[in-house]
Amino acid sequence: MSDTRTAPGSSKPASRRRLPTGVLPLVEGTTLLVAIAVPFVFAQRTDLVTLATNVLILSLLAISFDLCWGLSGIMSFGQALFFGVAGYVIALVGRDLEFSELWGTLPLAVLVGLVLSALFAAFLLLGRRPPTTIFVALGTLTGSYAAERLVSGWQYVGAGNGLSSVKLLKIGAYEFVEGTAFYCLALAILLLVYGGARYLKRSQLGLVLAGMRQNEERLAFYGYRVQLFKALVFSLAGGVAGLGGALYSYHQGFIGPGNMGPGLSTAAVIYCLFGGSGTIIGPILGTAVVEVLSYVLADIDAIKRIWPVILGGVLLIVVMFQPRGILGLFVSERERIGSYGVRRKDKG
Amino acid sequence: MALLEIRGVGKSFRGLRALDGVDIDVQSGSFHGLIGPNGSGKSTLLKAIAGAHFADSGSITFAGRDITRATPYERARAGLSLKFQITAVLPEITAYDNILLAAQSGESLTSLLFSRRRRALDDEVWSLLERFRLADRAHDLAGDLSHGQQQWLEIATALALKPKLLLLDEPTGGMSPQERRVTGELLEPIKSDCALVIVEHDLHFIRDICDRLTVLDQGKVLDQGDVESIQRSAKVQQVYTTRV
């Protein structure tokens, strides 16, 4: 039964050879090329570069949700909480301490997201019994909603008006104003995060997450402390969301209660599901399509008032009839999940 | 001292006594069969040993350590490995990855993150795939394998944990006679690696591979001993008049 045929030019049995590379690298490469081209193509359109920068920043939020749900099976309906709180913290650091240096504030934002999500993980994920998906979803949603309500009535953080005139992000004397410079910074950070998430997904730890997503009880019988792994990924995702929140705050010059509430948390879910969860690149595409559609539809006078309804309808259709997202149209399930064995070049 | 000592284990479900004062010893390197009519408590006992549920009374000692209240994670780390009655391979990852996932379970977090042992574990994974006749299906999703192949994959996965004691709940369930024969051949060599507790309805199969048998009936031990003595047991013959 065992296939022991030898592949031409190889001493390994044919069955040991890896499957050919699929379309995901193509999608990744094309996306990267488009992202690099944006500031050149739209050099005269600051509004579009700003929109593209916004897409890159919100993609961080979408990736943070994908780390939770797509990779690990943790249904977090409160990723905006970590996004918003980090945004507020760096806005306050700028206002009260007059500090907005990149080397200090961005790591601080990651830390804020990481610690806050670790606290939530300790409460939601590390109980005596494994939590249900609904418990985690409602717990994170409640946290997001409660935080939004809290800051809405808190004068120190601007209450319902939020914090505006956030100091500009800077390195030494150089200040990042919105436009090409900020776009390049956001792209560099997104690439870094994407690379890290991609590495995590393809590592042996990624295999644990893939197993956890499918049958966490089974993994406990393998000797894995599933809840600890979940808490770890959830915290990591919180750090990524925090980083996104800080960039958002600097880019918009504003952070408000809505940036940590259920509205934006749900948007993160939509970005991810629309693009294709569990692929990391899918949520970025989802964010781009949703945000660009929103921008275009909101600008057409005839449908200005009903564009959210149209957008909602489109999203509903995609989620219902294409649950693997738009990426699922091109990428097979087999490729989406990936494989974790030794790559041929590694085997030598 | 026995590898596994079960003393007075009891378990009830909503007033129904599924296990009642069960005493069993399993020695290192032995193949121990659990047989009995449907509802006699075989699978419940196996799950109590593996930690899928806790015994209400009595104690379970494994390799000198009381594991009665230990979690499945702790029991797996102690050297217990379970193959479920209903196939529980992870359908969305490949057969190779199913085994790798089990084989790497003892790795540290940093080792997993940096994939330090991926190459070292590769040969081990292929060795199990070849041993269980799954090499040509290595890169297929586990969910696409036939029922018999999924059963073999699950046994291979359980063995990848390098257990001291392997618990198999109906490993030949739903298999063809040919697949049952092959399964018996596949299990025989593991005697040198670990002890085995097996629940099985196919009495010919269990008689052929086990050294000792425990017969359960209505949650109690009806009889236990080597295969010959169980075949001669009048008590057992009363239950299995025509089947042993």
Coordinates of C-alpha atoms in Angstrom, one line a residue:
Chain A
M1 CA 0.0 0.0 0.0
S2 CA 2.8 2.3 0.9
D3 CA 4.1 4.4 -2.0
T4 CA 7.8 3.9 -2.2
R5 CA 8.3 5.1 -5.8
T6 CA 11.3 7.4 -6.0
A7 CA 10.8 10.8 -7.5
P8 CA 13.1 11.7 -10.4
G9 CA 16.2 13.4 -9.1
S10 CA 15.3 12.6 -5.5
S11 CA 16.3 9.9 -3.2
K12 CA 13.1 10.4 -1.2
P13 CA 10.0 8.3 -1.9
A14 CA 7.4 10.2 -4.0
S15 CA 5.0 10.3 -1.1
R16 CA 7.5 12.4 0.9
R17 CA 7.6 15.1 -1.6
R18 CA 5.8 18.3 -0.8
L19 CA 2.8 19.5 -2.7
P20 CA 3.3 22.3 -5.2
T21 CA 3.0 25.9 -4.0
G22 CA -0.5 27.3 -4.4
V23 CA -2.0 30.7 -5.1
L24 CA -1.6 32.3 -1.7
P25 CA 1.9 33.5 -2.4
L26 CA 0.6 35.0 -5.6
V27 CA -2.1 36.8 -3.7
E28 CA 0.4 38.0 -1.1
G29 CA 2.9 39.2 -3.8
T30 CA 0.2 41.0 -5.8
T31 CA -1.1 42.7 -2.6
L32 CA 2.4 43.8 -1.7
L33 CA 3.0 45.3 -5.2
V34 CA -0.3 47.1 -5.1
A35 CA 0.5 48.5 -1.6
I36 CA 3.9 49.7 -2.7
A37 CA 2.4 51.3 -5.8
V38 CA -0.3 53.3 -4.0
P39 CA 1.8 56.3 -2.9
F40 CA 3.2 56.6 -6.5
V41 CA 0.0 56.1 -8.3
F42 CA -2.0 58.5 -6.1
A43 CA 0.8 61.0 -5.5
Q44 CA -1.6 63.8 -6.3
R45 CA -4.5 62.4 -4.3
T46 CA -3.8 62.9 -0.7
D47 CA -7.4 61.8 0.2
L48 CA -6.8 58.4 -1.4
V49 CA -3.4 58.0 0.3
T50 CA -5.1 58.8 3.6
L51 CA -7.8 56.2 2.8
A52 CA -5.1 53.7 2.0
T53 CA -3.3 54.5 5.2
N54 CA -6.5 53.9 7.1
V55 CA -6.9 50.5 5.4
L56 CA -3.4 49.5 6.5
I57 CA -4.0 50.6 10.1
L58 CA -7.4 48.8 10.3
S59 CA -5.8 45.8 8.7
L60 CA -3.8 45.4 12.0
L61 CA -7.1 45.2 13.8
A62 CA -8.4 42.7 11.3
I63 CA -5.2 40.6 11.7
S64 CA -5.6 40.7 15.5
F65 CA -9.0 39.2 15.1
D66 CA -7.7 36.6 12.6
L67 CA -5.1 35.5 15.1
C68 CA -7.9 34.9 17.6
W69 CA -10.6 33.4 15.4
G70 CA -9.0 32.3 12.1
L71 CA -6.0 30.7 13.6
S72 CA -7.0 29.7 17.1
G73 CA -10.8 29.5 17.3
I74 CA -11.2 32.2 19.9
M75 CA -14.3 34.2 19.1
S76 CA -13.4 37.7 20.3
F77 CA -16.1 40.3 19.7
G78 CA -14.1 42.9 21.6
Q79 CA -10.8 43.4 19.7
A80 CA -11.6 47.2 19.4
L81 CA -11.2 47.4 23.1
F82 CA -7.5 46.8 22.9
F83 CA -7.3 49.0 19.8
G84 CA -9.1 51.9 21.5
V85 CA -7.5 51.8 24.9
A86 CA -4.0 51.8 23.4
G87 CA -5.1 54.8 21.2
Y88 CA -6.3 56.6 24.3
V89 CA -3.2 55.9 26.2
I90 CA -0.8 57.3 23.6
A91 CA -3.1 60.3 23.1
L92 CA -2.9 61.0 26.9
V93 CA 0.8 60.4 26.9
G94 CA 1.1 63.0 24.2
R95 CA -1.3 65.4 25.9
D96 CA -0.1 65.1 29.5
L97 CA 3.6 64.1 29.1
E98 CA 4.1 65.8 25.7
F99 CA 5.8 62.6 24.5
S100 CA 5.1 61.1 21.1
E101 CA 8.4 59.5 20.1
L102 CA 7.9 56.5 17.9
W103 CA 10.5 54.4 19.8
G104 CA 8.6 54.9 23.1
T105 CA 4.9 55.2 22.2
L106 CA 4.5 52.3 19.8
P107 CA 6.0 49.7 22.1
L108 CA 3.9 51.2 24.9
A109 CA 0.8 50.7 22.8
V110 CA 1.7 47.1 22.1
L111 CA 2.3 46.6 25.8
V112 CA -1.0 48.2 26.7
G113 CA -2.9 45.9 24.3
L114 CA -0.9 42.9 25.5
V115 CA -1.4 43.5 29.2
L116 CA -5.1 44.4 28.9
S117 CA -5.9 41.4 26.7
A118 CA -3.8 39.2 29.1
L119 CA -6.0 40.3 31.9
F120 CA -9.1 39.5 29.9
A121 CA -7.6 36.2 29.0
A122 CA -7.0 35.4 32.6
F123 CA -10.7 36.0 33.4
L124 CA -12.2 34.5 30.2
L125 CA -9.9 31.7 29.2
L126 CA -8.1 30.5 32.3
G127 CA -11.0 29.3 34.4
R128 CA -11.3 25.9 35.9
R129 CA -13.4 24.7 33.0
P130 CA -12.7 25.4 29.3
P131 CA -15.0 28.3 28.3
T132 CA -17.5 28.0 25.6
T133 CA -17.3 30.1 22.4
I134 CA -20.4 32.0 23.4
F135 CA -18.9 32.8 26.8
V136 CA -15.8 34.3 25.3
A137 CA -17.7 36.1 22.6
L138 CA -20.1 37.7 25.1
G139 CA -17.3 38.4 27.6
T140 CA -15.2 40.3 25.1
L141 CA -18.3 42.1 23.6
T142 CA -19.3 43.2 27.1
G143 CA -15.8 44.4 27.8
S144 CA -15.8 46.4 24.6
Y145 CA -19.3 47.9 25.3
A146 CA -18.5 48.7 29.0
A147 CA -15.3 50.5 28.0
E148 CA -17.1 52.5 25.4
R149 CA -19.7 53.6 27.9
L150 CA -17.0 54.3 30.6
V151 CA -15.0 56.7 28.5
S152 CA -18.2 58.3 27.1
G153 CA -18.8 59.7 30.5
W154 CA -15.3 60.4 31.7
Q155 CA -14.3 64.0 31.4
Y156 CA -10.6 63.4 31.8
V157 CA -10.5 61.5 28.5
G158 CA -12.8 63.9 26.7
A159 CA -16.1 62.0 27.5
G160 CA -18.3 61.6 24.4
N161 CA -16.1 64.0 22.4
G162 CA -13.0 61.8 22.7
L163 CA -9.5 63.2 22.5
S164 CA -8.7 65.4 19.6
S165 CA -5.5 67.2 18.5
V166 CA -3.5 64.1 19.3
K167 CA 0.2 65.0 19.1
L168 CA 2.0 64.0 15.9
L169 CA 4.1 60.8 16.0
K170 CA 7.7 61.7 15.6
I171 CA 11.3 60.4 15.5
G172 CA 13.5 63.1 16.9
A173 CA 12.5 66.3 15.1
Y174 CA 10.8 64.5 12.2
E175 CA 7.0 64.4 12.5
F176 CA 4.8 62.0 10.7
V177 CA 1.9 63.9 9.1
E178 CA -0.8 62.1 7.2
G179 CA 0.3 61.4 3.6
T180 CA 3.0 59.4 2.0
A181 CA 5.4 59.3 5.0
F182 CA 2.7 58.0 7.4
Y183 CA 1.6 55.5 4.7
C184 CA 5.1 54.1 4.4
L185 CA 5.4 53.8 8.2
A186 CA 2.0 52.1 8.4
L187 CA 3.0 49.7 5.6
A188 CA 6.3 48.9 7.2
I189 CA 4.6 48.1 10.5
L190 CA 1.9 46.1 8.8
L191 CA 4.5 44.1 6.9
L192 CA 6.3 43.4 10.1
V193 CA 3.2 42.2 11.9
Y194 CA 2.1 40.2 8.8
G195 CA 5.5 38.5 8.7
G196 CA 5.3 37.6 12.3
A197 CA 1.7 36.3 12.1
R198 CA 2.6 34.3 8.9
Y199 CA 5.7 32.9 10.7
L200 CA 3.5 31.9 13.7
K201 CA 0.9 30.3 11.5
R202 CA 3.5 28.1 9.7
S203 CA 5.5 27.2 12.8
Q204 CA 5.0 24.1 14.9
L205 CA 3.1 26.4 17.3
G206 CA 0.8 27.2 14.3
L207 CA 0.0 23.5 14.1
V208 CA -1.0 23.5 17.7
L209 CA -3.3 26.4 17.0
A210 CA -4.8 24.7 14.0
G211 CA -5.5 21.6 16.1
M212 CA -6.9 23.7 18.9
R213 CA -9.3 25.3 16.4
Q214 CA -10.6 22.0 15.3
N215 CA -10.9 20.0 18.5
E216 CA -9.4 21.4 21.7
E217 CA -10.5 18.5 23.8
R218 CA -8.4 16.2 21.7
L219 CA -5.4 18.4 22.2
A220 CA -5.8 18.1 26.0
F221 CA -5.5 14.4 25.6
Y222 CA -2.3 15.0 23.7
G223 CA -0.9 16.8 26.8
Y224 CA -1.3 20.4 25.6
R225 CA -2.4 23.0 28.0
V226 CA -5.0 24.4 25.6
Q227 CA -6.2 27.3 27.7
L228 CA -2.7 28.6 28.1
F229 CA -2.1 28.5 24.4
K230 CA -5.3 30.4 23.9
A231 CA -4.4 33.0 26.5
L232 CA -1.1 33.5 24.8
V233 CA -2.5 34.0 21.3
F234 CA -5.3 36.2 22.7
S235 CA -2.7 38.4 24.4
L236 CA -0.5 38.6 21.3
A237 CA -3.6 39.6 19.3
G238 CA -4.3 42.3 21.9
G239 CA -0.8 43.7 21.4
V240 CA -1.3 43.8 17.6
A241 CA -4.7 45.6 18.1
G242 CA -3.0 48.0 20.5
L243 CA -0.4 48.9 17.9
G244 CA -3.1 49.5 15.4
G245 CA -5.0 51.8 17.9
A246 CA -1.9 53.9 18.5
L247 CA -1.3 54.4 14.7
Y248 CA -5.0 55.2 14.2
S249 CA -4.9 57.8 17.0
Y250 CA -1.8 59.5 15.5
H251 CA -3.0 59.3 11.9
Q252 CA -6.5 60.6 12.6
G253 CA -5.3 63.0 15.3
F254 CA -8.3 61.8 17.2
I255 CA -9.5 58.9 19.3
G256 CA -13.1 58.5 20.6
P257 CA -15.3 56.1 22.5
G258 CA -16.5 54.6 19.2
N259 CA -13.0 53.4 18.5
M260 CA -13.2 50.8 21.3
G261 CA -16.8 49.9 21.1
P262 CA -18.8 47.0 19.6
G263 CA -19.2 48.9 16.3
L264 CA -15.5 48.7 15.5
S265 CA -15.2 45.3 17.1
T266 CA -17.8 44.0 14.7
A267 CA -16.1 45.7 11.8
A268 CA -13.0 43.7 12.6
V269 CA -15.1 40.5 12.5
I270 CA -16.5 41.6 9.1
Y271 CA -13.1 42.5 7.6
C272 CA -11.8 39.1 8.5
L273 CA -14.8 37.0 7.5
F274 CA -15.3 39.0 4.3
G275 CA -11.7 38.6 3.2
G276 CA -11.2 35.0 4.4
S277 CA -10.4 34.0 8.0
G278 CA -7.3 32.0 8.9
T279 CA -5.3 33.2 5.9
I280 CA -3.9 36.5 7.4
I281 CA -3.8 38.1 3.9
G282 CA -7.6 37.6 3.7
P283 CA -8.4 40.1 6.5
I284 CA -6.2 42.7 4.8
L285 CA -8.1 42.3 1.5
G286 CA -11.4 42.3 3.4
T287 CA -10.5 45.5 5.1
A288 CA -9.4 47.1 1.8
V289 CA -12.6 46.1 0.0
V290 CA -15.0 47.1 2.8
E291 CA -13.3 50.4 3.4
V292 CA -12.9 51.3 -0.3
L293 CA -16.6 50.3 -0.9
S294 CA -17.7 52.4 2.0
Y295 CA -15.6 55.4 0.7
V296 CA -17.0 55.1 -2.8
L297 CA -20.7 54.4 -1.9
A298 CA -20.7 57.3 0.7
D299 CA -19.6 59.6 -2.1
I300 CA -22.5 58.9 -4.5
D301 CA -25.3 61.3 -3.9
A302 CA -28.1 59.0 -5.0
I303 CA -27.2 56.3 -2.4
K304 CA -25.4 58.4 0.2
R305 CA -28.0 57.8 2.8
I306 CA -28.5 54.1 2.2
W307 CA -25.0 53.0 1.5
P308 CA -24.5 51.3 4.9
V309 CA -27.6 49.2 4.1
I310 CA -26.2 48.2 0.7
L311 CA -22.8 47.4 2.2
G312 CA -24.5 45.4 4.9
G313 CA -26.4 43.4 2.3
V314 CA -23.3 42.7 0.3
L315 CA -21.5 41.5 3.4
L316 CA -24.4 39.4 4.4
I317 CA -24.5 37.7 1.0
V318 CA -20.7 37.0 1.1
V319 CA -20.8 35.6 4.7
M320 CA -23.9 33.4 3.9
F321 CA -22.9 32.1 0.5
Q322 CA -19.1 32.3 0.6
P323 CA -18.2 31.6 4.3
R324 CA -14.5 31.3 3.4
G325 CA -14.6 34.9 2.3
I326 CA -13.5 36.4 -1.1
L327 CA -10.2 34.6 -0.8
G328 CA -12.1 31.3 -0.7
L329 CA -12.9 31.9 -4.4
F330 CA -9.3 31.5 -5.4
V331 CA -7.6 29.5 -2.5
S332 CA -8.5 25.9 -1.8
E333 CA -9.4 24.8 1.7
R334 CA -6.3 22.6 1.6
E335 CA -4.1 25.5 0.9
R336 CA -5.8 27.8 3.4
I337 CA -5.1 25.4 6.2
G338 CA -1.6 24.7 5.1
S339 CA 0.8 22.0 6.1
Y340 CA 3.5 21.8 8.7
G341 CA 6.0 19.2 7.7
V342 CA 9.6 19.7 6.8
R343 CA 10.0 21.7 3.6
R344 CA 12.0 19.9 0.9
K345 CA 14.8 22.4 0.9
D346 CA 15.1 22.0 4.7
K347 CA 15.6 18.3 4.3
G348 CA 18.5 18.8 2.1
Chain B
M1 CA 4.0 -2.8 41.4
A2 CA 1.6 -2.7 38.5
L3 CA 1.8 0.1 36.0
L4 CA -1.9 0.9 36.4
E5 CA -3.8 0.1 39.6
I6 CA -7.5 0.7 39.7
R7 CA -9.0 0.3 43.2
G8 CA -12.8 0.4 43.9
V9 CA -13.6 2.8 41.1
G10 CA -17.2 3.8 40.8
K11 CA -19.0 6.1 38.5
S12 CA -22.7 7.1 38.2
F13 CA -24.6 9.0 35.6
R14 CA -27.9 10.5 36.9
G15 CA -28.3 7.7 39.3
L16 CA -27.3 5.0 36.9
R17 CA -24.3 3.0 38.3
A18 CA -22.0 2.7 35.3
L19 CA -19.0 1.4 37.4
D20 CA -19.2 -0.2 40.8
G21 CA -16.1 -1.0 42.8
V22 CA -13.9 -2.0 39.9
D23 CA -10.4 -3.4 40.7
I24 CA -7.9 -4.0 37.9
D25 CA -4.1 -4.2 37.7
V26 CA -2.3 -3.7 34.4
Q27 CA 1.4 -4.7 34.2
S28 CA 4.0 -3.0 32.1
G29 CA 4.3 -4.5 28.6
S30 CA 1.0 -6.4 28.9
F31 CA -2.0 -6.3 26.6
H32 CA -5.1 -6.2 28.7
G33 CA -8.5 -6.6 27.2
L34 CA -11.7 -5.2 28.6
I35 CA -14.8 -7.2 27.4
G36 CA -18.4 -7.4 28.4
P37 CA -21.9 -6.9 27.0
N38 CA -23.1 -3.5 25.8
G39 CA -23.5 -1.1 28.7
S40 CA -21.2 -3.1 31.0
G41 CA -19.0 0.0 31.7
K42 CA -16.0 -0.7 29.5
S43 CA -15.8 2.6 27.7
T44 CA -16.7 4.4 30.9
L45 CA -13.8 2.8 32.7
L46 CA -11.4 3.7 29.8
K47 CA -12.6 7.3 30.0
A48 CA -12.1 7.3 33.8
I49 CA -8.6 6.1 33.3
A50 CA -7.8 8.7 30.6
G51 CA -9.5 11.5 32.5
A52 CA -12.4 12.2 30.1
H53 CA -14.5 12.1 33.3
F54 CA -13.6 11.6 36.9
A55 CA -14.4 8.5 39.0
D56 CA -16.9 9.2 41.8
S57 CA -15.1 6.9 44.2
G58 CA -12.0 4.7 44.4
S59 CA -8.5 5.5 43.1
I60 CA -6.5 5.2 40.0
T61 CA -2.7 5.0 40.3
F62 CA -0.5 5.2 37.3
A63 CA 3.3 4.6 37.4
G64 CA 3.1 5.0 41.2
R65 CA 1.2 8.3 41.0
D66 CA -2.4 8.9 42.1
I67 CA -4.1 10.3 39.0
T68 CA -7.7 9.9 40.1
R69 CA -8.4 13.7 39.9
A70 CA -5.7 14.6 37.4
T71 CA -6.7 16.4 34.2
P72 CA -6.4 14.8 30.8
Y73 CA -3.4 17.1 30.2
E74 CA -1.7 15.8 33.3
R75 CA -2.5 12.2 32.5
A76 CA -1.2 12.6 29.0
R77 CA 2.0 14.1 30.3
A78 CA 2.3 11.2 32.8
G79 CA 2.3 8.7 29.8
L80 CA -1.3 7.8 29.2
S81 CA -2.6 7.9 25.6
L82 CA -6.2 7.3 24.5
K83 CA -7.7 6.4 21.2
F84 CA -11.4 7.4 21.3
Q85 CA -14.2 5.1 20.4
I86 CA -15.5 7.6 17.8
T87 CA -12.6 8.5 15.5
A88 CA -11.2 11.9 16.6
V89 CA -8.6 12.6 14.1
L90 CA -8.4 16.3 13.2
P91 CA -10.1 16.3 9.7
E92 CA -8.8 19.6 8.4
I93 CA -5.1 18.9 8.7
T94 CA -3.1 16.2 6.9
A95 CA -2.4 12.7 8.2
Y96 CA 1.2 13.8 8.5
D97 CA 0.3 16.8 10.6
N98 CA -2.0 14.8 12.8
I99 CA 0.9 12.6 13.8
L100 CA 3.3 15.6 14.1
L101 CA 0.9 17.4 16.4
A102 CA 1.0 14.4 18.8
A103 CA 4.7 13.8 18.4
Q104 CA 5.6 17.4 19.3
S105 CA 3.3 17.6 22.4
G106 CA 6.2 17.4 24.8
E107 CA 8.0 20.4 23.2
S108 CA 8.5 23.7 25.0
L109 CA 6.7 26.8 23.8
T110 CA 9.9 28.3 22.4
S111 CA 10.8 25.1 20.7
L112 CA 7.3 25.1 19.0
L113 CA 7.5 28.8 18.1
F114 CA 10.9 28.4 16.5
S115 CA 10.1 25.0 15.1
R116 CA 13.3 23.7 16.5
R117 CA 12.4 20.0 16.4
R118 CA 10.5 19.9 13.1
R119 CA 13.3 18.2 11.3
A120 CA 14.1 15.9 14.1
L121 CA 10.5 14.7 14.3
D122 CA 10.1 14.2 10.6
D123 CA 11.6 10.7 10.5
E124 CA 9.6 9.7 13.5
V125 CA 6.4 10.8 11.8
W126 CA 7.3 9.1 8.5
S127 CA 8.2 5.9 10.4
L128 CA 4.7 5.8 12.0
L129 CA 3.0 6.7 8.7
E130 CA 4.8 3.8 7.0
R131 CA 4.2 1.4 9.9
F132 CA 0.5 2.1 9.7
R133 CA 0.4 2.0 5.9
L134 CA -0.5 5.6 5.6
A135 CA 2.6 6.9 3.8
D136 CA 0.9 7.3 0.5
R137 CA -1.9 9.3 2.2
A138 CA 0.5 11.5 4.2
H139 CA -0.4 14.8 2.5
D140 CA -4.1 14.1 2.3
L141 CA -6.5 15.7 4.8
A142 CA -7.3 13.3 7.6
G143 CA -11.0 13.8 6.9
D144 CA -10.6 12.4 3.4
L145 CA -9.1 9.1 4.6
S146 CA -11.3 5.9 4.7
H147 CA -12.8 4.9 8.1
G148 CA -10.2 2.2 8.6
Q149 CA -7.3 4.5 7.7
Q150 CA -8.6 7.1 10.2
Q151 CA -8.6 4.4 12.8
W152 CA -5.0 3.5 12.0
L153 CA -4.1 7.2 11.9
E154 CA -5.5 7.6 15.4
I155 CA -3.6 4.6 16.7
A156 CA -0.4 6.0 15.1
T157 CA -1.2 9.4 16.7
A158 CA -1.7 7.8 20.1
L159 CA 1.6 6.0 19.7
A160 CA 3.4 9.3 18.6
L161 CA 2.9 10.5 22.2
K162 CA 5.3 7.7 23.3
P163 CA 2.9 6.5 26.0
K164 CA 3.7 4.1 28.8
L165 CA 0.1 2.9 28.5
L166 CA -2.1 3.0 25.4
L167 CA -5.9 2.9 25.8
L168 CA -7.8 1.8 22.7
D169 CA -11.5 2.1 22.6
E170 CA -12.8 -0.2 19.9
P171 CA -10.0 0.2 17.4
T172 CA -11.6 -2.1 14.9
G173 CA -15.1 -0.6 15.1
G174 CA -16.6 -0.4 11.6
M175 CA -13.6 -2.1 9.9
S176 CA -13.8 -4.9 7.3
P177 CA -12.5 -8.3 8.3
Q178 CA -9.4 -7.6 6.2
E179 CA -8.8 -4.3 8.0
R180 CA -9.2 -6.0 11.4
R181 CA -6.6 -8.6 10.5
V182 CA -4.2 -5.9 9.5
T183 CA -4.9 -3.9 12.7
G184 CA -4.0 -6.9 14.8
E185 CA -0.7 -7.2 12.9
L186 CA -0.1 -3.5 13.4
L187 CA -0.7 -3.7 17.1
E188 CA 1.4 -6.7 17.9
P189 CA 4.8 -5.0 17.6
I190 CA 3.9 -2.2 20.1
K191 CA 4.2 -4.6 22.9
S192 CA 7.9 -3.7 23.2
D193 CA 7.0 0.0 23.4
C194 CA 4.1 0.2 25.9
A195 CA 1.3 -1.6 27.7
L196 CA -2.1 -1.7 26.2
V197 CA -5.7 -1.6 27.6
I198 CA -8.2 -2.4 24.8
V199 CA -11.9 -2.4 24.7
E200 CA -13.2 -4.4 21.8
H201 CA -16.4 -6.1 20.8
D202 CA -14.7 -8.5 18.4
L203 CA -13.9 -11.3 20.8
H204 CA -11.8 -13.2 18.3
F205 CA -9.6 -10.2 17.8
I206 CA -9.2 -9.4 21.5
R207 CA -8.5 -13.1 22.3
D208 CA -5.7 -13.1 19.7
I209 CA -3.8 -10.1 20.9
C210 CA -4.4 -9.9 24.6
D211 CA -2.5 -11.6 27.5
R212 CA -5.1 -10.9 30.1
L213 CA -8.8 -10.2 30.1
T214 CA -11.1 -8.4 32.4
V215 CA -14.8 -9.1 32.0
L216 CA -17.2 -6.4 33.1
D217 CA -20.9 -6.9 33.6
Q218 CA -23.2 -4.2 34.8
G219 CA -20.3 -2.0 36.0
K220 CA -18.7 -4.7 38.1
V221 CA -15.7 -7.0 37.4
L222 CA -17.3 -10.4 36.6
D223 CA -14.0 -12.2 36.2
Q224 CA -10.4 -11.6 35.2
G225 CA -7.3 -13.6 34.3
D226 CA -5.4 -14.9 31.3
V227 CA -7.3 -15.7 28.1
E228 CA -7.5 -19.5 28.7
S229 CA -8.9 -19.1 32.2
I230 CA -11.5 -16.6 31.0
Q231 CA -12.5 -18.9 28.2
R232 CA -13.1 -21.7 30.8
S233 CA -14.8 -19.4 33.3
A234 CA -18.3 -20.6 34.1
K235 CA -19.4 -17.1 35.2
V236 CA -18.2 -15.6 31.8
Q237 CA -19.8 -18.4 29.9
Q238 CA -23.1 -17.5 31.5
V239 CA -22.8 -14.1 30.0
Y240 CA -21.2 -15.2 26.7
T241 CA -22.6 -18.6 26.3
T242 CA -21.9 -18.8 22.7
R243 CA -19.4 -16.1 22.0
V244 CA -16.1 -17.0 23.8

